XYZ file of N, CA and C in Angstrom:
318
model
N -17.142 22.341 -4.470
C -16.955 22.032 -3.068
C -15.469 22.016 -2.735
N -15.166 22.434 -1.569
C -13.796 22.385 -1.064
C -13.823 21.620 0.251
N -12.890 20.697 0.394
C -12.811 19.885 1.597
C -11.422 20.011 2.198
N -11.341 19.843 3.485
C -10.061 19.860 4.184
C -9.827 18.465 4.756
N -8.733 17.853 4.372
C -8.377 16.534 4.873
C -7.104 16.680 5.693
N -7.120 16.079 6.865
C -5.957 16.139 7.746
C -5.514 14.732 8.117
N -4.227 14.556 8.287
C -3.695 13.307 8.781
C -3.965 13.247 10.286
N -4.450 12.101 10.758
C -4.722 11.964 12.183
C -3.921 10.801 12.750
N -3.693 10.850 14.025
C -3.063 9.744 14.735
C -4.129 9.106 15.607
N -4.446 7.856 15.325
C -5.471 7.143 16.073
C -5.043 5.681 16.178
N -4.469 5.280 17.306
C -3.967 3.904 17.448
C -5.028 2.834 17.180
N -6.258 3.081 17.578
C -7.344 2.133 17.343
C -7.545 1.917 15.841
N -7.674 3.000 15.087
C -7.879 2.890 13.642
C -6.645 2.354 12.932
N -5.480 2.746 13.393
C -4.232 2.259 12.788
C -4.127 0.741 12.920
N -4.495 0.222 14.086
C -4.451 -1.227 14.309
C -5.430 -1.940 13.380
N -6.655 -1.414 13.281
C -7.647 -2.004 12.382
C -7.118 -2.001 10.949
N -6.584 -0.868 10.528
C -6.088 -0.698 9.159
C -4.970 -1.694 8.850
N -3.975 -1.763 9.702
C -2.835 -2.651 9.451
C -3.250 -4.119 9.467
N -4.114 -4.492 10.411
C -4.606 -5.872 10.457
C -5.419 -6.203 9.210
N -6.252 -5.262 8.783
C -7.075 -5.485 7.597
C -6.213 -5.616 6.346
N -5.179 -4.771 6.218
C -4.281 -4.888 5.065
C -3.622 -6.265 5.033
N -3.188 -6.733 6.193
C -2.556 -8.054 6.251
C -3.557 -9.150 5.863
N -4.765 -9.052 6.378
C -5.792 -10.035 6.034
C -6.115 -10.007 4.538
N -6.221 -8.803 3.971
C -6.527 -8.693 2.539
C -5.365 -9.217 1.695
N -4.123 -8.903 2.100
C -2.961 -9.431 1.388
C -3.007 -10.958 1.365
N -3.306 -11.556 2.513
C -3.364 -13.015 2.591
C -4.524 -13.571 1.778
N -5.682 -12.954 1.891
C -6.858 -13.445 1.182
C -6.676 -13.359 -0.332
N -6.178 -12.219 -0.806
C -6.007 -12.013 -2.245
C -4.658 -12.508 -2.755
N -3.860 -13.084 -1.838
C -2.553 -13.644 -2.176
C -1.696 -12.628 -2.919
N -1.556 -11.471 -2.302
C -0.788 -10.378 -2.899
C -0.135 -9.580 -1.779
N 0.704 -8.655 -2.143
C 1.284 -7.694 -1.199
C 1.082 -6.318 -1.776
N 0.262 -5.530 -1.140
C 0.041 -4.156 -1.591
C 1.048 -3.293 -0.851
N 2.262 -3.245 -1.369
C 3.340 -2.566 -0.656
C 3.509 -1.106 -1.062
N 3.147 -0.749 -2.281
C 3.283 0.636 -2.742
C 1.921 1.311 -2.805
N 1.825 2.465 -2.174
C 0.592 3.264 -2.205
C -0.661 2.465 -1.845
N -0.686 1.861 -0.656
C -1.889 1.117 -0.266
C -3.089 2.055 -0.145
N -4.293 1.501 -0.147
C -5.477 2.357 -0.054
C -5.465 3.174 1.233
N -6.092 4.315 1.153
C -6.184 5.208 2.318
C -7.550 5.058 2.948
N -7.601 5.251 4.250
C -8.875 5.336 4.961
C -9.122 6.814 5.223
N -10.253 7.303 4.769
C -10.658 8.688 5.003
C -11.828 8.645 5.989
N -11.650 9.258 7.131
C -12.711 9.326 8.132
C -13.557 10.556 7.831
N -14.827 10.327 7.567
C -15.749 11.403 7.209
C -16.524 11.790 8.466
N -16.531 13.073 8.814
C -17.050 13.468 10.128
C -18.554 13.344 10.319
N -19.351 13.560 9.264
C -20.797 13.630 9.485
C -21.562 13.408 8.181
N -22.882 13.314 8.294
C -23.755 13.057 7.146
C -23.671 14.187 6.123
N -23.611 15.411 6.589
C -23.531 16.546 5.664
C -22.302 16.410 4.762
N -21.174 16.050 5.343
C -19.951 15.882 4.562
C -20.069 14.695 3.610
N -20.689 13.606 4.076
C -20.906 12.453 3.188
C -21.707 12.892 1.968
N -22.807 13.598 2.220
C -23.671 14.046 1.121
C -22.922 14.972 0.168
N -22.164 15.889 0.705
C -21.418 16.820 -0.146
C -20.329 16.097 -0.925
N -19.622 15.184 -0.273
C -18.551 14.438 -0.940
C -19.117 13.565 -2.052
N -20.266 12.922 -1.787
C -20.878 12.036 -2.768
C -21.678 12.796 -3.826
N -22.003 14.053 -3.542
C -22.734 14.863 -4.495
C -24.215 14.561 -4.556
N -24.749 13.982 -3.485
C -26.174 13.647 -3.433
C -26.588 13.393 -1.992
N -27.878 13.423 -1.775
C -28.412 13.082 -0.465
C -28.304 11.576 -0.302
N -27.714 11.127 0.785
C -27.542 9.696 1.017
C -28.472 9.221 2.124
N -28.788 7.955 2.067
C -29.582 7.328 3.125
C -28.722 7.227 4.383
N -29.378 7.186 5.540
C -28.596 7.155 6.784
C -27.807 5.861 6.956
N -28.152 4.815 6.221
C -27.393 3.576 6.329
C -26.057 3.642 5.586
N -25.846 4.657 4.763
C -24.565 4.809 4.056
C -23.543 5.336 5.064
N -22.678 4.442 5.500
C -21.653 4.809 6.485
C -20.246 4.558 5.969
N -20.142 4.031 4.759
C -18.846 3.804 4.161
C -18.984 3.546 2.676
N -17.920 3.812 1.939
C -17.868 3.529 0.505
C -16.418 3.559 0.064
N -16.193 3.095 -1.145
C -14.842 3.041 -1.697
C -14.863 3.578 -3.113
N -13.786 4.252 -3.491
C -13.655 4.657 -4.894
C -12.567 3.831 -5.581
N -12.116 2.768 -4.901
C -11.095 1.892 -5.464
C -9.680 2.308 -5.121
N -9.509 3.496 -4.637
C -8.184 4.004 -4.240
C -8.192 4.468 -2.791
N -9.301 5.045 -2.388
C -9.489 5.478 -1.006
C -10.797 4.900 -0.503
N -10.821 4.646 0.786
C -12.004 4.076 1.422
C -12.484 5.051 2.489
N -13.759 5.321 2.472
C -14.363 6.349 3.311
C -15.267 5.695 4.346
N -15.125 6.142 5.592
C -15.930 5.594 6.677
C -16.357 6.735 7.589
N -17.623 6.695 7.992
C -18.147 7.681 8.922
C -17.390 7.612 10.240
N -17.059 8.750 10.796
C -16.344 8.848 12.063
C -17.094 8.084 13.155
N -16.378 7.232 13.862
C -17.018 6.423 14.903
C -17.590 7.278 16.032
N -17.048 8.474 16.232
C -17.548 9.349 17.290
C -18.922 9.930 16.964
N -19.298 9.933 15.697
C -20.604 10.443 15.273
C -21.479 9.351 14.666
N -21.057 8.119 14.789
C -21.697 7.009 14.100
C -23.187 6.891 14.413
N -23.516 6.857 15.674
C -24.921 6.683 16.053
C -25.761 7.896 15.667
N -25.249 9.086 15.923
C -26.007 10.308 15.639
C -26.220 10.510 14.140
N -25.263 10.092 13.320
C -25.319 10.364 11.879
C -25.828 9.199 11.034
N -25.982 8.020 11.657
C -26.397 6.863 10.858
C -27.678 6.206 11.362
N -28.027 6.435 12.600
C -29.174 5.734 13.166
C -28.830 4.312 13.573
N -27.575 3.908 13.371
C -27.116 2.573 13.767
C -26.385 2.684 15.105
N -26.457 1.634 15.877
C -25.714 1.600 17.127
C -24.242 1.338 16.809
N -23.361 2.121 17.424
C -21.925 1.908 17.215
C -21.494 0.650 17.951
N -20.731 -0.159 17.272
C -20.171 -1.378 17.846
C -18.763 -1.530 17.274
N -17.784 -1.704 18.134
C -16.388 -1.785 17.711
C -16.154 -2.904 16.697
N -16.776 -4.040 16.910
C -16.597 -5.179 16.005
C -17.200 -4.859 14.634
N -18.393 -4.286 14.618
C -19.040 -3.923 13.356
C -18.232 -2.849 12.621
N -17.724 -1.880 13.364
C -16.949 -0.801 12.754
C -15.665 -1.353 12.126
N -15.011 -2.262 12.827
C -13.819 -2.922 12.291
C -14.164 -3.665 11.007
N -15.281 -4.376 11.015
C -15.712 -5.116 9.831
C -16.040 -4.174 8.682
N -16.599 -3.015 8.989
C -16.920 -2.055 7.932
C -15.650 -1.540 7.259
N -14.620 -1.254 8.030
C -13.353 -0.807 7.441
C -12.769 -1.914 6.568
N -12.786 -3.144 7.042
C -12.294 -4.265 6.237
C -13.108 -4.414 4.957
N -14.406 -4.258 5.080
C -15.291 -4.361 3.917
C -14.915 -3.328 2.857
N -14.716 -2.086 3.270
C -14.370 -1.035 2.309
C -12.990 -1.284 1.698
N -12.036 -1.725 2.504
C -10.714 -2.057 1.965
C -10.798 -3.185 0.944
N -11.689 -4.114 1.168
C -11.864 -5.221 0.235
C -12.248 -4.705 -1.145
N -13.071 -3.662 -1.202
C -13.426 -3.067 -2.498
C -12.177 -2.561 -3.227
N -11.279 -1.916 -2.492
C -10.052 -1.399 -3.113
C -9.184 -2.536 -3.621
N -9.050 -3.586 -2.823
C -8.260 -4.729 -3.268
C -8.878 -5.342 -4.522
N -10.182 -5.553 -4.475
C -10.858 -6.183 -5.596
C -10.717 -5.359 -6.876
N -10.710 -4.055 -6.733
C -10.619 -3.195 -7.924
C -9.266 -3.305 -8.620
N -8.269 -3.852 -7.943
C -6.945 -3.983 -8.568
C -6.787 -5.314 -9.307
N -7.740 -6.207 -9.152
C -7.614 -7.528 -9.800
C -7.852 -7.441 -11.289
């Protein structure tokens, strides 16, 4: 498989990311200053399945490999997951995935 990853500018996601990093730093009593985890926005279910190498259930909207955290694109969230998109839930999902990366460094 070949994938194309692009850097995006998204103030909404950037705010969530920076706030979550600060919260995780405080919670885990650490400072992840070098090479913090990356958020990879995955566009659709097909890409999730190909990236994961298997057919995934529609409830799989995020995961972590301990270095990067993957989240289904909020613009396709409802169509690709069967879940209703909610800004608060989406923010919590990003924090949840980042928590996996933090925990993996302990």
